[in-house]
PDB file of C-alpha atoms in Angstrom:
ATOM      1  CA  UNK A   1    -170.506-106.468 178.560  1.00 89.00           C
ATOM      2  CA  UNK A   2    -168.394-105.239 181.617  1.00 87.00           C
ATOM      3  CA  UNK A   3    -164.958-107.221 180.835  1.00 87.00           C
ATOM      4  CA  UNK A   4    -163.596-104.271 178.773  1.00 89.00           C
ATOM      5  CA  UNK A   5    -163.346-100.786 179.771  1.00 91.00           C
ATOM      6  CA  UNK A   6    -164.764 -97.628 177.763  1.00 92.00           C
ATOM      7  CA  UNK A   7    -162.935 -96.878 174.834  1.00 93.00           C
ATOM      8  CA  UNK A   8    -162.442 -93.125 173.227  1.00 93.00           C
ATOM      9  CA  UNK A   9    -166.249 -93.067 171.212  1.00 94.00           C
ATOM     10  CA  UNK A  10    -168.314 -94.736 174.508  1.00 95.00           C
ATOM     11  CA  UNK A  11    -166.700 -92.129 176.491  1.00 94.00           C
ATOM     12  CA  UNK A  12    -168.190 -89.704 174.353  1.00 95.00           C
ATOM     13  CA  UNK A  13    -171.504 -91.160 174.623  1.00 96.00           C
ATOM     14  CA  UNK A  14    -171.421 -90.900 178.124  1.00 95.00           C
ATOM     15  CA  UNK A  15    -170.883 -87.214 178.582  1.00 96.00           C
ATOM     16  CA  UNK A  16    -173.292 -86.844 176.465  1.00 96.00           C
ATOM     17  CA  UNK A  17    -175.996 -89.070 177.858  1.00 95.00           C
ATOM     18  CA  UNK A  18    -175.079 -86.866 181.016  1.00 95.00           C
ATOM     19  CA  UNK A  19    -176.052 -83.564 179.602  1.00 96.00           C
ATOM     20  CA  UNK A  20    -179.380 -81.785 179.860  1.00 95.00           C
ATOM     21  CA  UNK A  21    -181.526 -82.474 176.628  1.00 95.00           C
ATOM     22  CA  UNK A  22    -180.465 -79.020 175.164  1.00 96.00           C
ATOM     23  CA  UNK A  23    -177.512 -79.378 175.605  1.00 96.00           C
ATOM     24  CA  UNK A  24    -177.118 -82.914 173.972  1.00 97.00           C
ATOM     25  CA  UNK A  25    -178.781 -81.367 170.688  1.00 96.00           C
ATOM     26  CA  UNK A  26    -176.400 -78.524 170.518  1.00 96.00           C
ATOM     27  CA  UNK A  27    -173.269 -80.939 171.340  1.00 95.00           C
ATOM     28  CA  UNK A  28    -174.617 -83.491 168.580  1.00 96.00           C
ATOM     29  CA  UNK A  29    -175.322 -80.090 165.860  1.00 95.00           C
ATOM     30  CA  UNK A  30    -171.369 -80.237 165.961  1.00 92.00           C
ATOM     31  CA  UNK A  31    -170.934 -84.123 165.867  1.00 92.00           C
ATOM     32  CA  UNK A  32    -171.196 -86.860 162.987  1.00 94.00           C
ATOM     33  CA  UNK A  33    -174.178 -88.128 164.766  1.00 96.00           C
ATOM     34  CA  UNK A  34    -177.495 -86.884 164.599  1.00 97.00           C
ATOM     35  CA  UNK A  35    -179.147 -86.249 168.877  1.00 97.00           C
ATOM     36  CA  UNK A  36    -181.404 -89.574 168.721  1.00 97.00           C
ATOM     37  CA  UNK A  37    -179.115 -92.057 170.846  1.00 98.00           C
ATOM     38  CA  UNK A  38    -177.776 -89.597 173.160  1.00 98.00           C
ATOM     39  CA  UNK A  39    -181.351 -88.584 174.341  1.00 97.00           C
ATOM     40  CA  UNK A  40    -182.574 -92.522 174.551  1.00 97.00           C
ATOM     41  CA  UNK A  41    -178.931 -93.236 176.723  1.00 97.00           C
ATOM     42  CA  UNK A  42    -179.677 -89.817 178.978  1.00 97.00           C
ATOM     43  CA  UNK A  43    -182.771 -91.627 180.178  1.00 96.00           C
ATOM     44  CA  UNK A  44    -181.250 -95.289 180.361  1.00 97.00           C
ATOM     45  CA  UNK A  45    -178.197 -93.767 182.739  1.00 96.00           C
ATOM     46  CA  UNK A  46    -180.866 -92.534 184.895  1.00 95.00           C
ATOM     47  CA  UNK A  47    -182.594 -96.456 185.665  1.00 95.00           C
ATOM     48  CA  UNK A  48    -179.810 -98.299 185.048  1.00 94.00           C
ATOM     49  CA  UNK A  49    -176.468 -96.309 186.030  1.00 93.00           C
ATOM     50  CA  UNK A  50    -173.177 -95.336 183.684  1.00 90.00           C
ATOM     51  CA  UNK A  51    -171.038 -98.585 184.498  1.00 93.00           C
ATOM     52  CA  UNK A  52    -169.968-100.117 181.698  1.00 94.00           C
ATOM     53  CA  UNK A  53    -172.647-103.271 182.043  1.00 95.00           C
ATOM     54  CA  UNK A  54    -175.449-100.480 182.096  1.00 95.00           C
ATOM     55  CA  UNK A  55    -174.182 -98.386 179.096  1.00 96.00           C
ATOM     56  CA  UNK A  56    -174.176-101.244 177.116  1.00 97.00           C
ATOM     57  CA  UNK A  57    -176.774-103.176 177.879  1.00 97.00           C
ATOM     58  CA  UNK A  58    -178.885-101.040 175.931  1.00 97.00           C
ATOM     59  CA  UNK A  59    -177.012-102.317 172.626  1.00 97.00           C
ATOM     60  CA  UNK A  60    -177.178-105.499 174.006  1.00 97.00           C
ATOM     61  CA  UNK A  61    -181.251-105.289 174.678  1.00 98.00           C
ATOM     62  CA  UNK A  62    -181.864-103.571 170.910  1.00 98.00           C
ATOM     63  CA  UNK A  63    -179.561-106.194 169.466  1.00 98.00           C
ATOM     64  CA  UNK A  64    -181.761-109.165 170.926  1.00 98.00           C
ATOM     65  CA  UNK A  65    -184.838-107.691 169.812  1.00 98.00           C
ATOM     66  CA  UNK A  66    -183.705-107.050 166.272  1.00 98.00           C
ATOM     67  CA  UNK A  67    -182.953-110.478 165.861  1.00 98.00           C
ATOM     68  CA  UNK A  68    -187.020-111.219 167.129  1.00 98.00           C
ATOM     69  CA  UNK A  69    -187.304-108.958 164.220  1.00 97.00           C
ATOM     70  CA  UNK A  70    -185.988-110.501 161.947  1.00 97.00           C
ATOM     71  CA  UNK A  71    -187.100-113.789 162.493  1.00 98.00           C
ATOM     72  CA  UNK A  72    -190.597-112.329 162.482  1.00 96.00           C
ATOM     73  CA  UNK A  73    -189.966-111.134 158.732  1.00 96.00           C
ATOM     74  CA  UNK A  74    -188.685-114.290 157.640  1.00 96.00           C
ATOM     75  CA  UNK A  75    -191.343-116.116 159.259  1.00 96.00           C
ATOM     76  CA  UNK A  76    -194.103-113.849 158.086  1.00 94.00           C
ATOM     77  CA  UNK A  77    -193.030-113.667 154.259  1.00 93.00           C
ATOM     78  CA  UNK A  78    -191.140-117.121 153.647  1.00 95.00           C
ATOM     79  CA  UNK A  79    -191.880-119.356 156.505  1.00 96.00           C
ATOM     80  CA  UNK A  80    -190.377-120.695 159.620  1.00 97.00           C
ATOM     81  CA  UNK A  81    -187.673-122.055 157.705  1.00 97.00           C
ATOM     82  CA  UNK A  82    -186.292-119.097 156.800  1.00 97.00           C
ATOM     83  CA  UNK A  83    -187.039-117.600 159.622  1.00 98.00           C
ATOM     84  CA  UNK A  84    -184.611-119.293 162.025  1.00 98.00           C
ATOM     85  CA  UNK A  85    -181.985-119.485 159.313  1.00 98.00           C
ATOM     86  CA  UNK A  86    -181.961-115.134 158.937  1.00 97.00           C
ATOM     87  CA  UNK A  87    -182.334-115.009 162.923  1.00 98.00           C
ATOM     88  CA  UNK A  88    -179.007-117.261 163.199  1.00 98.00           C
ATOM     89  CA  UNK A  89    -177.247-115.508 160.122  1.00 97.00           C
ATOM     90  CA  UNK A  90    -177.859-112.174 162.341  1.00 97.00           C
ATOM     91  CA  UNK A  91    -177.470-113.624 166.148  1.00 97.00           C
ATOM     92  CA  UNK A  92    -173.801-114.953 164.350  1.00 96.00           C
ATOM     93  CA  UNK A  93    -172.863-111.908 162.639  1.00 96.00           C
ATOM     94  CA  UNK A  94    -169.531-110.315 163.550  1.00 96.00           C
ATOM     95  CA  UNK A  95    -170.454-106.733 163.176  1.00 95.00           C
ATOM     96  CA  UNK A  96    -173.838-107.148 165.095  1.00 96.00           C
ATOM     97  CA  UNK A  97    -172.271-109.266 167.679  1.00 96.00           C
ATOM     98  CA  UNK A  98    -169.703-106.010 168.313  1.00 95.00           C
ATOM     99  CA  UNK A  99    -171.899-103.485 168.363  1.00 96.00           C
ATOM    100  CA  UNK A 100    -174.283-105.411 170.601  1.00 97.00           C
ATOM    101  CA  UNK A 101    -171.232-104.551 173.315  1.00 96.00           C
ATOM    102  CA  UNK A 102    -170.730-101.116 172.404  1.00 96.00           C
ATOM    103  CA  UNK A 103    -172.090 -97.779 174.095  1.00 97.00           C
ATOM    104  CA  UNK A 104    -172.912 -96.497 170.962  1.00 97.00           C
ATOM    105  CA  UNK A 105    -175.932 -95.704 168.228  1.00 97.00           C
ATOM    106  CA  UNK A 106    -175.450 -98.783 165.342  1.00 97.00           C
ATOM    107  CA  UNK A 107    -177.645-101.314 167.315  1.00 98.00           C
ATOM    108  CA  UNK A 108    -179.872 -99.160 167.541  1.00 98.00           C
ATOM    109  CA  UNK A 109    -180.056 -98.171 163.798  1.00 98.00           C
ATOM    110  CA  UNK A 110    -180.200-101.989 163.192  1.00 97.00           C
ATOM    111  CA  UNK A 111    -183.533-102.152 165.056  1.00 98.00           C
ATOM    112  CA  UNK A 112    -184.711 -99.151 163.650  1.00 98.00           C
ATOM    113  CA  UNK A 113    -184.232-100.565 160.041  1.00 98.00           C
ATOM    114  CA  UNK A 114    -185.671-103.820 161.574  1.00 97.00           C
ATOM    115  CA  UNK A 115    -188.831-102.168 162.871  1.00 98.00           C
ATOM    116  CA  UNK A 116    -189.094 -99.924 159.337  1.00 98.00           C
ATOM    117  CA  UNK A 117    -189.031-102.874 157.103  1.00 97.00           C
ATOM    118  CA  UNK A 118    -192.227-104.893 159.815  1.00 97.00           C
ATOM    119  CA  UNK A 119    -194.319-102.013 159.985  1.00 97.00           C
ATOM    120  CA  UNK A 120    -193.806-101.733 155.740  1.00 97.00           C
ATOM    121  CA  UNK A 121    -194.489-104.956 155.980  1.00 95.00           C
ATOM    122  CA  UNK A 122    -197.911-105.219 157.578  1.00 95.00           C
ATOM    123  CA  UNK A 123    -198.977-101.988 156.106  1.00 96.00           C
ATOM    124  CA  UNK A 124    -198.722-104.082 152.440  1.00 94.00           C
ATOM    125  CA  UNK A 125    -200.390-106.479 154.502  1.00 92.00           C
ATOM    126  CA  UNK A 126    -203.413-104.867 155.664  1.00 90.00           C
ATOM    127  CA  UNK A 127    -203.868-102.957 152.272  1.00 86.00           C
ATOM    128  CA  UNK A 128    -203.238-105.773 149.986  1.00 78.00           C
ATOM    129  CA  UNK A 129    -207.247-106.684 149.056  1.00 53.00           C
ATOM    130  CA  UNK A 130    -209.021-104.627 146.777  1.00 44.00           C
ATOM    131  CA  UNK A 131    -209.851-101.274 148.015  1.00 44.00           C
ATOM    132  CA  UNK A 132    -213.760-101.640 147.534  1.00 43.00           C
ATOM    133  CA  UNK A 133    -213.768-105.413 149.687  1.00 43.00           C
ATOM    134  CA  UNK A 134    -214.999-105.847 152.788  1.00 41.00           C
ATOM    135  CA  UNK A 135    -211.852-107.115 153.958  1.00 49.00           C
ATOM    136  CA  UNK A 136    -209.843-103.795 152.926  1.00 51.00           C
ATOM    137  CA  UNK A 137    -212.289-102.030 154.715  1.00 52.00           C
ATOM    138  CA  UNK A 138    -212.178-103.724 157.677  1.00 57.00           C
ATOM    139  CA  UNK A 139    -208.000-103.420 157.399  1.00 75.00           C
ATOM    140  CA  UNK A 140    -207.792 -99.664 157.243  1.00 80.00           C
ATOM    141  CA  UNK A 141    -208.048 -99.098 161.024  1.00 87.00           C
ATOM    142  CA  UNK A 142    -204.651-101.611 161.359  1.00 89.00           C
ATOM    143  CA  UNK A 143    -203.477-100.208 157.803  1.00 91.00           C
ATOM    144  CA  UNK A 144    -203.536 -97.098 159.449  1.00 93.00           C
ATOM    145  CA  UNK A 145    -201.902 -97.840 162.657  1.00 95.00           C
ATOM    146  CA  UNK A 146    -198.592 -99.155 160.271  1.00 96.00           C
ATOM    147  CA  UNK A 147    -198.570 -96.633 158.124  1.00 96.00           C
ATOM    148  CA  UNK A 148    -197.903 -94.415 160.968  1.00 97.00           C
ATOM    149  CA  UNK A 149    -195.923 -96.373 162.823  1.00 97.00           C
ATOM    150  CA  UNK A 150    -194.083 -96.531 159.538  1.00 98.00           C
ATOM    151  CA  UNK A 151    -193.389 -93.039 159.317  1.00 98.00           C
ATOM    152  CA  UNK A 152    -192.480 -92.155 163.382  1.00 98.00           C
ATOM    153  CA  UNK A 153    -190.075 -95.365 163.019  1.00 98.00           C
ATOM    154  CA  UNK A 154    -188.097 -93.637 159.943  1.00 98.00           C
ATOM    155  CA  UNK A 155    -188.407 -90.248 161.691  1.00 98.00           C
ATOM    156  CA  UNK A 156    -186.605 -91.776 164.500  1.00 98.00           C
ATOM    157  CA  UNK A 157    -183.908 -93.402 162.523  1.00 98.00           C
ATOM    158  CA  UNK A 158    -182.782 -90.957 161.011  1.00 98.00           C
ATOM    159  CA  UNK A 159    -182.444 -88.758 164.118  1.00 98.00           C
ATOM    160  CA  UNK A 160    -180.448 -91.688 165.227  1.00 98.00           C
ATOM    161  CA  UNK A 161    -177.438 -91.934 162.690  1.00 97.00           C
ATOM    162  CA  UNK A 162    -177.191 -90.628 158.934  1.00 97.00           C
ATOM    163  CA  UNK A 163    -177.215 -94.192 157.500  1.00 97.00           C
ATOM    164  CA  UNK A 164    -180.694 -94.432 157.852  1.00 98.00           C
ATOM    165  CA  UNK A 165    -181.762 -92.985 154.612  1.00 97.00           C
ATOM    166  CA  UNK A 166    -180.298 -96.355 153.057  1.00 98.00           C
ATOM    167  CA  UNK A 167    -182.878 -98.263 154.886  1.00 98.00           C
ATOM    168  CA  UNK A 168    -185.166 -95.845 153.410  1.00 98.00           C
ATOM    169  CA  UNK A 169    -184.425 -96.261 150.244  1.00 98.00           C
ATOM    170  CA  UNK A 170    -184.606-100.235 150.487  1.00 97.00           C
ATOM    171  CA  UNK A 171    -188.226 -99.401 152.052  1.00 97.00           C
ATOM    172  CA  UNK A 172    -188.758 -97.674 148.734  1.00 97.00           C
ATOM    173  CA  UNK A 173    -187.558-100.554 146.660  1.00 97.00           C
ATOM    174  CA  UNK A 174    -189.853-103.026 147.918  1.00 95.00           C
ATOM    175  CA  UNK A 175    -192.719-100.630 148.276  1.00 96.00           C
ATOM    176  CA  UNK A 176    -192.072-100.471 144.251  1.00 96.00           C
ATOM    177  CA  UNK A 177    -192.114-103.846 143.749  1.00 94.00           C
ATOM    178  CA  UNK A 178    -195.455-104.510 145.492  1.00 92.00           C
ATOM    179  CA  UNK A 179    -197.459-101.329 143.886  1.00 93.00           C
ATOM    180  CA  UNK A 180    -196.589-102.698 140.288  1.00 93.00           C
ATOM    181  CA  UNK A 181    -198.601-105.259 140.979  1.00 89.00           C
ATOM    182  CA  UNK A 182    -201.346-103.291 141.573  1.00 84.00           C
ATOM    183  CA  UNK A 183    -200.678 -99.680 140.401  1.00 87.00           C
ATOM    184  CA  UNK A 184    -203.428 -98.415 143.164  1.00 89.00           C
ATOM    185  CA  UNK A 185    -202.986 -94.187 143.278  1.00 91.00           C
ATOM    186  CA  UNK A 186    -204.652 -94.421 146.729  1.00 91.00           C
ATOM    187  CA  UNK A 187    -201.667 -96.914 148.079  1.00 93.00           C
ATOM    188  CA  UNK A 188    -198.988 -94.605 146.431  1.00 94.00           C
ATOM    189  CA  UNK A 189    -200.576 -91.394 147.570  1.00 95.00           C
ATOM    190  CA  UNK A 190    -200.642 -92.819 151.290  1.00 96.00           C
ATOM    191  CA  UNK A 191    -197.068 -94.068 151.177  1.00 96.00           C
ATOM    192  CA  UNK A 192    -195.923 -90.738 149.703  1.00 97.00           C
ATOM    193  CA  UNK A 193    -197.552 -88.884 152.416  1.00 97.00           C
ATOM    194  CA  UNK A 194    -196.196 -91.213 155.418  1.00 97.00           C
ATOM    195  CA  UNK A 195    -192.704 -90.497 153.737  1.00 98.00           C
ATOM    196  CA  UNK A 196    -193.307 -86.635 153.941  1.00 98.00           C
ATOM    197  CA  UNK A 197    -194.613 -87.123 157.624  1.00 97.00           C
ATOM    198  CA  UNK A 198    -191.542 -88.169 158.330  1.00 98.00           C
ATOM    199  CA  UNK A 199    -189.474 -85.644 156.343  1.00 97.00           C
ATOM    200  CA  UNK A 200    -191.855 -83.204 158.359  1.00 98.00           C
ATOM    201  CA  UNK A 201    -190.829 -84.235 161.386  1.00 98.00           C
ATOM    202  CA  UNK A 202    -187.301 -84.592 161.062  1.00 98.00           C
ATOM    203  CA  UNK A 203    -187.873 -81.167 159.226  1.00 97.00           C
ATOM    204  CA  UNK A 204    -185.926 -79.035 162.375  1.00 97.00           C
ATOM    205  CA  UNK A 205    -182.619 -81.128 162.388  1.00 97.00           C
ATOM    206  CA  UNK A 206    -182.399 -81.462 158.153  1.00 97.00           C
ATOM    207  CA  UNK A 207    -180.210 -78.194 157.866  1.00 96.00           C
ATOM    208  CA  UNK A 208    -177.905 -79.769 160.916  1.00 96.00           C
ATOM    209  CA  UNK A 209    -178.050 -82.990 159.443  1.00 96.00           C
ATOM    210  CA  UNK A 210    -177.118 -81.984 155.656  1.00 95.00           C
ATOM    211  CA  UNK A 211    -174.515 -79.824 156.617  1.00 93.00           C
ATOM    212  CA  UNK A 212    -172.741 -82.331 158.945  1.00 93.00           C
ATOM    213  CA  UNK A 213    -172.836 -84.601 156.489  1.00 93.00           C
ATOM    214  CA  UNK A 214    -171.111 -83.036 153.614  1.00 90.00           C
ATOM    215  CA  UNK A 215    -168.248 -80.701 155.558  1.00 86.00           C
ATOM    216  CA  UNK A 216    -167.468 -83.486 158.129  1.00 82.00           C
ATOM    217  CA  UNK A 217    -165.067 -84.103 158.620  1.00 76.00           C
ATOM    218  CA  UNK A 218    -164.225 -79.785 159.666  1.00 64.00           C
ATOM    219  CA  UNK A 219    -160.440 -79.956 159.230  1.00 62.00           C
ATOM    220  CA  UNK A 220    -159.335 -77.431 156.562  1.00 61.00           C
ATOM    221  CA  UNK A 221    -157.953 -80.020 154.292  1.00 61.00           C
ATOM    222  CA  UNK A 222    -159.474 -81.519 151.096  1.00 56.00           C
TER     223      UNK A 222
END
């Protein structure tokens, strides 16, 4: 993680992560990238230190626990098989490998998505017996706890890089294909209203965010 020095982007995440809270949201209101990472790394450089090991072993750490991640999908929908075969087509993937060494937000988005698609995941779980059994109604305390962790997860991503609506919409996708099965109005009324929690509270940086995202980049030319 050390062997290389800083190039031109980790720099930037370094004077950032070195700015006072306020300051890295007004800084980030001008940038590509939404405040999310900047304000996790401002906190990290005050344990760990700015060297280059420390900057990125964040990446690094996020990176390694995505992969738990995703093994814990495969394992959970398709078996241990596919499991370990997902966890080594990730832990072997060029792009993740790279921006496991890299002071920067995409790890962290890949966890993010990671952590959106498990808490989906068990949410389905908890709420997939009929809603009058006894064992739905002893789910809704845990059915609860994921839909909510469902909807803080997504807030976060997407006040950690503008990509993270795609995840979103995947979310959506397979949400779809579970509530055909059933076509419960209670399951589709919860899931709408975890998706505007989220909207809600990403609410104050959706002006910054929209408008970053369709004049960047600022140069004058077409």
């Amino acid at each position: 993680l050390g062997a290389q020095s800083l190039w031109n982007d980790e720099g930037a995440s370094v004077v950032m992560a070195h700015r006072a809270l306020p300051e890295i949201a007004v800084h980030a209101a001008a940038d590509i990238h939404p405040p999310g990472y900047y304000t996790l790394l401002s906190g990290w450089v005050l344990l760990t230190g700015d060297s280059e090991l420390a900057l990125r072993m964040l990446s690094a750490l996020e990176s390694v626990l995505t992969v738990a991640l995703v093994y814990a999908l495969g394992r959970r929908l398709f078996g241990v098989g596919a499991a370990l075969i997902a966890a080594l087509l990730l832990a072997g993937n060029s792009f993740a490998v790279y921006y496991a060494q890299e002071a920067r937000m995409y790890a962290q988005l890949a966890l993010l998505s990671a952590a959106g698609m498990w808490a989906l995941l068990l949410w389905l779980a908890a709420e997939g017996g009929s809603p009058q059994s006894a064992q739905a109604q002893n789910s809704r305390p845990a059915a609860a706890k994921s839909l909510a962790a469902l909807a803080l997860i997504n807030a976060a991503g997407l006040y950690t890089q503008y990509a993270y609506p795609f995840s979103m919409v995947a979310q959506g996708a397979i949400f779809l294909l579970a509530w055909l099965r059933r076509r419960d109005g209670r399951t589709l009324g919860l899931y709408i209203a975890a998706n505007l929690g989220t909207l809600i509270l990403f609410a104050p940086w959706a002006g910054t965010a929209i408008r970053q995202v369709t004049a960047w980049p600022n140069t004058g030319a077409g």
